[in-house]
XYZ file of C-alpha atoms in Angstrom:
317
model
C 0.000 0.000 0.000
C 1.441 3.365 -0.968
C 1.004 6.349 1.394
C -1.800 8.788 0.712
C -0.967 11.456 -1.816
C -0.937 14.956 -0.381
C -0.666 18.412 -1.864
C -0.105 21.664 -0.037
C -0.501 25.365 -0.686
C 2.398 27.373 0.690
C 1.891 30.163 3.122
C 3.546 33.293 1.661
C 5.191 31.002 -0.899
C 7.983 30.751 1.626
C 9.967 28.091 -0.247
C 9.949 29.245 -3.839
C 11.823 26.997 -6.229
C 13.762 28.629 -9.007
C 12.077 28.289 -12.444
C 13.586 25.653 -14.686
C 15.010 23.417 -11.995
C 14.061 19.775 -12.095
C 14.247 19.171 -8.382
C 11.005 19.761 -6.427
C 11.187 21.580 -3.110
C 9.953 19.379 -0.234
C 7.398 20.497 2.341
C 9.589 20.822 5.395
C 8.929 22.383 8.796
C 9.955 25.992 9.121
C 13.399 26.012 10.781
C 13.732 27.702 14.149
C 15.799 30.868 13.711
C 18.933 31.382 15.717
C 19.105 34.317 18.166
C 19.420 37.628 16.401
C 22.913 38.997 16.049
C 24.744 41.499 13.905
C 26.458 38.793 11.915
C 23.541 36.412 11.438
C 20.132 38.104 11.309
C 17.082 35.852 11.118
C 15.725 37.421 7.927
C 17.156 38.901 4.733
C 18.703 42.300 5.438
C 18.782 45.394 3.266
C 21.099 48.155 4.558
C 19.618 51.567 5.214
C 20.237 54.552 2.992
C 22.871 55.772 5.453
C 25.070 52.875 4.428
C 25.763 54.346 1.024
C 28.678 52.861 -0.834
C 28.221 49.397 0.617
C 26.616 46.532 -1.267
C 23.084 45.501 -0.473
C 23.226 42.365 1.668
C 20.965 39.362 2.049
C 22.202 36.947 4.714
C 20.764 33.560 5.614
C 21.091 32.793 9.371
C 22.772 29.478 8.476
C 24.935 30.924 5.699
C 28.137 29.074 4.864
C 29.009 30.676 1.494
C 28.730 34.100 -0.136
C 28.344 35.303 -3.703
C 28.024 38.725 -5.306
C 24.996 38.911 -7.586
C 24.861 42.235 -9.398
C 24.551 44.956 -6.756
C 24.031 42.544 -3.868
C 26.155 40.395 -1.619
C 24.209 37.204 -0.894
C 25.249 34.905 1.950
C 23.401 31.617 1.517
C 22.930 28.257 3.173
C 24.724 25.563 1.167
C 24.300 21.814 1.495
C 25.261 18.810 -0.584
C 23.230 15.656 -0.921
C 22.048 12.762 -3.066
C 20.461 14.693 -5.924
C 20.898 15.042 -9.657
C 20.925 18.807 -10.115
C 21.557 22.106 -8.356
C 18.461 23.455 -6.609
C 17.641 26.897 -5.216
C 14.917 28.060 -2.847
C 14.155 31.451 -1.344
C 12.456 31.217 2.031
C 11.751 33.510 4.979
C 15.414 33.354 6.055
C 16.998 33.892 2.648
C 18.587 31.797 -0.095
C 19.263 28.080 0.283
C 21.263 26.108 -2.292
C 21.419 22.337 -2.632
C 23.865 20.567 -4.924
C 24.977 17.021 -5.753
C 28.137 15.844 -4.037
C 30.013 15.610 -7.309
C 29.323 19.144 -8.613
C 32.333 21.500 -8.235
C 31.793 24.857 -6.545
C 32.618 26.731 -9.733
C 29.511 25.222 -11.342
C 27.416 26.227 -8.339
C 28.657 29.804 -8.690
C 27.891 29.774 -12.413
C 24.358 28.533 -11.777
C 23.817 31.296 -9.213
C 24.945 33.937 -11.697
C 22.655 32.495 -14.361
C 19.627 32.759 -12.076
C 20.731 35.955 -10.333
C 17.805 38.079 -11.560
C 15.245 35.588 -10.200
C 17.114 35.169 -6.903
C 17.435 38.913 -6.259
C 13.793 39.520 -7.140
C 12.596 36.851 -4.708
C 14.935 38.054 -1.951
C 13.627 41.597 -2.381
C 10.006 40.397 -2.314
C 10.700 38.421 0.855
C 12.265 41.433 2.548
C 9.296 43.631 1.619
C 6.898 41.032 2.984
C 8.782 40.961 6.298
C 8.503 44.748 6.442
C 4.753 44.598 5.818
C 4.346 41.937 8.497
C 6.208 44.073 11.007
C 3.751 46.892 10.324
C 0.757 44.599 10.912
C 1.584 43.177 14.324
C -1.584 43.124 16.417
C -1.569 45.159 19.628
C -3.768 43.113 21.964
C -5.740 45.778 23.832
C -9.138 47.415 24.000
C -9.751 49.191 20.686
C -7.239 47.144 18.681
C -8.226 46.211 15.132
C -7.508 43.359 12.754
C -8.740 42.292 9.304
C -11.604 39.810 9.115
C -13.083 38.537 5.822
C -12.614 41.847 4.027
C -13.746 43.918 7.010
C -12.044 45.532 9.973
C -12.716 43.955 13.349
C -12.404 46.304 16.339
C -11.988 44.745 19.789
C -14.022 45.993 22.742
C -13.529 44.741 26.297
C -17.007 44.474 27.800
C -17.307 42.234 30.902
C -20.961 43.244 31.365
C -22.108 41.192 28.361
C -23.713 37.831 29.062
C -21.769 35.637 26.675
C -18.993 34.501 28.972
C -19.337 30.910 27.740
C -18.545 31.965 24.171
C -15.937 34.500 25.256
C -16.699 36.892 22.397
C -19.527 37.969 20.140
C -20.207 40.517 17.431
C -22.476 43.344 18.371
C -25.851 43.061 16.566
C -25.593 44.523 13.088
C -28.471 46.910 13.887
C -26.738 48.393 16.924
C -25.683 52.020 16.419
C -22.045 52.331 15.504
C -21.517 48.601 14.958
C -21.074 48.712 11.182
C -19.633 51.895 9.759
C -19.401 52.396 6.000
C -16.985 55.140 5.026
C -16.024 55.956 1.421
C -12.727 54.297 0.617
C -12.665 52.346 3.897
C -13.477 48.777 4.816
C -16.685 48.134 6.793
C -16.000 48.022 10.534
C -17.364 45.425 12.959
C -17.126 45.462 16.739
C -16.179 42.267 18.553
C -17.123 42.377 22.225
C -14.911 40.334 24.520
C -16.218 39.095 27.849
C -13.066 40.237 29.652
C -12.309 42.817 32.323
C -10.689 46.066 31.268
C -7.455 45.038 33.001
C -7.208 41.799 30.934
C -3.684 40.935 29.785
C -2.676 40.882 26.103
C -2.390 37.090 26.275
C -5.952 36.772 27.588
C -7.305 39.023 24.852
C -5.370 37.174 22.159
C -6.583 33.749 23.314
C -10.255 34.766 23.364
C -10.009 36.394 19.925
C -8.191 33.382 18.474
C -10.849 30.982 19.767
C -13.592 33.131 18.222
C -11.781 33.436 14.891
C -11.202 29.688 14.724
C -14.922 29.056 15.241
C -15.713 31.470 12.426
C -13.068 29.858 10.228
C -14.526 26.380 10.630
C -18.035 27.636 9.878
C -16.991 29.569 6.760
C -14.678 26.813 5.489
C -17.439 24.211 5.731
C -19.846 26.485 3.848
C -17.351 27.094 1.026
C -16.303 23.438 0.831
C -19.956 22.462 0.508
C -20.376 25.109 -2.191
C -17.401 24.218 -4.388
C -17.403 20.442 -3.832
C -20.457 19.705 -6.034
C -19.293 22.214 -8.660
C -16.012 20.306 -8.964
C -17.648 16.892 -8.710
C -15.693 15.925 -5.586
C -16.632 15.114 -2.011
C -14.526 16.157 0.918
C -14.557 13.836 3.922
C -12.886 15.673 6.791
C -11.906 19.253 7.628
C -9.075 20.102 10.024
C -7.923 23.574 10.995
C -4.236 24.280 10.640
C -2.000 26.748 12.439
C 0.984 26.039 10.211
C 3.625 28.660 9.670
C 4.322 27.764 6.046
C 1.098 26.340 4.588
C -2.280 27.813 3.711
C -3.820 24.418 3.108
C -3.380 20.817 2.038
C -5.422 17.969 0.611
C -5.104 14.191 0.779
C -6.425 11.687 -1.696
C -8.794 10.279 0.948
C -10.772 13.524 0.950
C -9.155 15.098 4.029
C -8.729 18.860 3.819
C -6.605 21.040 6.086
C -7.030 24.829 5.962
C -5.133 27.463 7.900
C -7.596 29.317 10.138
C -5.657 32.568 9.597
C -7.223 32.748 6.137
C -10.109 34.582 7.832
C -7.829 37.656 7.782
C -8.311 37.800 3.999
C -11.317 38.596 1.830
C -13.838 35.917 0.885
C -12.526 35.843 -2.690
C -9.049 34.843 -1.466
C -10.511 32.267 0.899
C -12.568 30.848 -1.988
C -9.395 30.467 -4.038
C -7.663 28.400 -1.350
C -10.752 26.222 -0.824
C -11.185 25.622 -4.562
C -7.443 24.972 -4.889
C -7.465 22.217 -2.296
C -10.707 20.648 -3.558
C -9.279 20.604 -7.089
C -6.499 18.375 -5.784
C -9.126 15.709 -5.126
C -9.384 15.490 -8.931
C -5.783 16.267 -9.864
C -3.134 15.450 -7.247
C -0.559 17.640 -8.962
C -0.055 21.157 -10.288
C -0.328 20.254 -13.955
C -2.157 22.347 -16.562
C -5.186 20.106 -16.004
C -5.148 21.036 -12.324
C -5.215 24.762 -13.055
C -7.960 24.224 -15.627
C -9.954 22.524 -12.874
C -9.507 25.527 -10.566
C -10.420 27.890 -13.407
C -13.633 25.966 -14.111
C -15.103 27.291 -10.840
C -13.014 30.463 -10.438
C -12.333 32.035 -13.840
C -10.349 34.871 -12.200
C -8.398 32.629 -9.822
C -5.075 34.157 -10.966
C -6.025 37.528 -9.476
C -7.050 35.882 -6.203
C -3.817 33.905 -6.128
C -1.780 37.073 -6.644
C -3.736 38.834 -3.914
C -2.885 36.027 -1.503
C 0.793 36.456 -2.363
C 0.797 40.253 -2.138
C -1.217 40.817 1.013
C 0.212 40.136 4.438
C -1.833 38.584 7.224
C -1.254 40.326 10.565
C 1.477 38.977 12.786
C 0.328 37.377 16.029
C 2.608 38.149 18.951
């Protein structure tokens, strides 16, 4: 008996394989970063404007080799193994290079130069994403806000409400001030938390996370039930994921895993991930037939896919 086939959708596309390489990038757990230091930062680094005259630097925390690619000095993680070709991947920590044991270093350097434009573009995109994430760290307090299904969710500590068992609840839509529509702004919802005003950030975060996960399961089930018949597939089991590097995955037995943090995005993005995973129940690959299957239910899936890549979910601290 062979193991169940499984396909995953990367979170932030954190391990992006260089185009044209024959070696697939495995789904591996996100490595734990080493403590921050001046010599080995935990994410790609771009010097500030005050460092004029020095090369732009991207440094992997486990870097063992360096190479100059155009205007940049790239320190990358290098490993050899049982493989047939040189492989590159750009992840949250920078560039990683894998090569067969028999390939000389001069050929590795030549391959890096050949793909330098792609590598630098992906390193720059990764750095910009880290910067956006840093700007979207949630401040767990009364009045804090976070994105929720295309709307803005504002937190309100209100111990007087009688929903202690649930921990949190949206104010009724008809209540004055609950939903505010402003030109050019997202609709705003108020989430009341059954917590005292002196509640700690950890307490607030835990109650909000529990509420969001309940909403995620409800919405995911609705969208799975919607797209399943359209695709002619039947999902068997839904599990919520809290993975750091995956938006979702599907197994050939009909099991679907979806990252609950998808509720930070709009419904159109969520629909793309749901349709993506359900399409794997017909095509357990990423072949042209797979993308045609996704397109059959989401003609504009490419725009949704790009939105998922470009937008940054808030960072939970």
